[in-house]
Amino acid sequence: MKLLADSPQDVDIRALMSSDTQGDYIYMYPPRQAYSTIDGRTATSVIDKSLEHTQHDPVNLYLHFPFCKQICKFCNLYAVPLGDDSLFDAYVTMLEREMQSWSARIGGRPIDTVYLGGGTPSLLPVDALDRVLRGIEKTFSVDMDSVAEVALEVAPDTVDARKLHDLQGIGINRVNLGLQSATDEEIRSIGRRHGFDRAQRSIVDALEAGFGNVCIDLIYGLPGQSVESWIATLEKVVALSAPTVCAYPLTLRPGTGFGRRGVSIEGHDQYRKYELARDVLRSVGYEQETHVRYVVAGVGGYRQKVNHWAGQDIVGLGAGARGYLHRLDYRNGYSLRRRKSALVTYMEDMTDGRCPIRSGFELDPDERLRKALILGLLNLDRRRVVTHHGVDPVDAFPGIFDELTSLDLAQVDDDRIALTEAGRKFRDLVVQLFFSSDVWKRIKEFDYSE
Ligand code: SF4
């Protein structure tokens, strides 16, 4: 990931803002580049201690399905080009085994959200996804009707009206459609074979199928995307009236198709597109929840992300899955360069009863505080931070908050700290101020040839 200076202390927010520097979208802290190799025995021991601390809190499940029709050129998620769909049954069996390994640890805790992500979980037949949900129900003794969000990531060209209807029938209540753009050339430029009409059809079908929440994901900064075509995308999306719209800045990562091609992005252009998304979506009634998410009040949202950013446990299951716990952020085996072998290794781990975790970051109290601030900074409950971390954030980082308020990036009250309108725009710059020196160093030294 792109660091903004040599060290966190050298980050000059004022200069970065005036030079229109764009920061990478930060959705987790510490970023994965800060993880170390961790063996299964150590991971298990840290997880057990961590879960003791949160045993009375709700928990969230993230299940990763690493199969895709193609690898999109911007994407660095763990995905394997689909060769053989006969793997699906075996993969679900392995997920069931991994769930089993967690059942004694978290069984009985209320499950607040379940997210079937990927990859492209919607490639799996409805029966297989139903098996996964029933597996969760049985393994963790949970009534799926009590789970607030049961979400599925959907690629537009993997569903039709019938399949969406059936998915709704098995208990999925939120679908996330990765549209990215409403312009055919831009959709094809990321490596997809379908055009906007096909994607639009699946969004309309999803809305008509009766899901409580439908989310459309967009990306701004795609190669060749002009301001005009971005406005056209926003207008077409607004016309669909989905309860949730997420507009993400393109992040260029080594190892992706765009990264290898040397695609570049202009900060000035990106901030202009951010403002357009914000203004267009707010003008038609969406509420801005974060710097990337816009929701119809009372209907839209992304509950698992809200829970993650609020510090709840997210248990990640599946090949390449990430989990975020009180004391450990972890990742099951993953590789962008050896995609298939990482999947094979996961299947072997599950067959042989081994822990599939390969890397992680153990969080001490200081890193936990930083994580809470970085992920919660958009609207932080100051008293809750004191209760959970034993320190007032302003006392912990007085210089940073002085700077943020003097630049009108944050408003600090007795109860809350919130980013201002300008602070939201520059949020991905601001949060790097809170990175620890250790995390910074690890990111700098990260080997992208993994
Ligand atoms: S963007 Fe989605 S469909 Fe494309 S490779 Fe990544 S996970 Fe797969």
Coordinates of C-alpha atoms in Angstrom, one line a residue, residues 1-3 23-36 62 64 76-78 248 251 253 290-293 302 304-312 314 316 320-325 328-332 334 359-363 367-378 427-428 430-436 439-440 443 446 448 450:
M1 CA 0.0 0.0 0.0
K2 CA 1.0 3.6 -0.6
L3 CA 2.5 5.2 2.5
G23 CA -4.5 7.8 0.0
D24 CA -5.3 4.1 -0.5
Y25 CA -8.7 3.1 0.8
I26 CA -8.1 1.8 4.3
Y27 CA -10.7 -0.7 5.4
M28 CA -8.7 -2.5 8.0
Y29 CA -6.0 -1.8 10.5
P30 CA -3.4 -3.1 10.6
P31 CA -3.2 -3.6 6.8
R32 CA -2.4 -7.1 5.7
Q33 CA 1.1 -6.0 4.7
A34 CA 1.9 -5.7 8.4
Y35 CA 1.0 -9.3 9.1
S36 CA 3.6 -11.8 10.1
Y62 CA -17.4 -14.0 7.0
H64 CA -14.9 -16.7 1.6
N76 CA -6.4 -8.1 -5.2
L77 CA -8.9 -10.2 -3.3
Y78 CA -8.1 -13.9 -3.1
Y248 CA -14.8 3.2 -3.9
T251 CA -6.6 1.5 -5.5
R253 CA -2.0 -2.6 -6.1
T290 CA -18.8 6.9 5.4
H291 CA -16.6 8.3 2.7
V292 CA -17.6 5.4 0.5
R293 CA -21.1 4.3 1.6
Y302 CA -23.6 -2.7 5.5
Q304 CA -20.9 -6.4 9.0
K305 CA -18.6 -3.6 8.0
V306 CA -20.2 -1.3 10.6
N307 CA -19.6 -4.1 13.2
H308 CA -16.0 -4.7 12.1
W309 CA -15.3 -1.0 12.3
A310 CA -16.9 -0.9 15.7
G311 CA -14.5 -3.6 17.0
Q312 CA -16.8 -6.6 17.0
I314 CA -15.4 -11.2 12.7
G316 CA -13.3 -15.5 8.8
G320 CA -7.9 -16.8 1.9
A321 CA -10.4 -15.5 4.4
R322 CA -9.5 -12.8 6.9
G323 CA -10.8 -12.6 10.5
Y324 CA -10.6 -9.7 12.9
L325 CA -10.7 -10.5 16.6
L328 CA -5.7 -11.1 16.6
D329 CA -6.3 -10.1 13.0
Y330 CA -5.6 -13.2 10.9
R331 CA -5.7 -14.6 7.4
N332 CA -6.1 -18.1 6.1
Y334 CA -3.6 -16.9 0.5
S359 CA -0.5 -15.0 8.9
G360 CA -1.7 -12.5 11.3
F361 CA -1.1 -9.6 13.6
E362 CA -1.4 -9.8 17.3
L363 CA -2.8 -6.6 18.7
E367 CA -2.5 -1.2 18.5
R368 CA -6.1 -1.9 19.6
L369 CA -6.6 1.7 20.4
R370 CA -5.1 2.8 17.0
K371 CA -7.4 0.3 15.3
A372 CA -10.4 1.7 17.1
L373 CA -9.5 5.3 16.1
I374 CA -8.6 4.5 12.5
L375 CA -11.7 2.5 11.8
G376 CA -14.1 4.6 13.9
L377 CA -12.8 8.1 13.2
L378 CA -15.6 9.0 10.9
R427 CA -10.2 10.4 5.5
D428 CA -7.7 8.0 3.8
V430 CA -5.9 11.4 7.9
V431 CA -6.0 7.8 9.2
Q432 CA -2.4 7.2 8.3
L433 CA -1.5 9.7 11.1
F434 CA -2.6 7.0 13.6
F435 CA -0.5 4.2 12.2
S436 CA 2.1 2.9 14.6
V439 CA 3.1 -1.2 11.4
W440 CA 4.6 1.5 9.1
I443 CA 4.4 -2.1 5.4
F446 CA 6.5 -5.9 2.7
Y448 CA 4.8 -8.0 -2.9
E450 CA 4.3 -13.2 -2.1

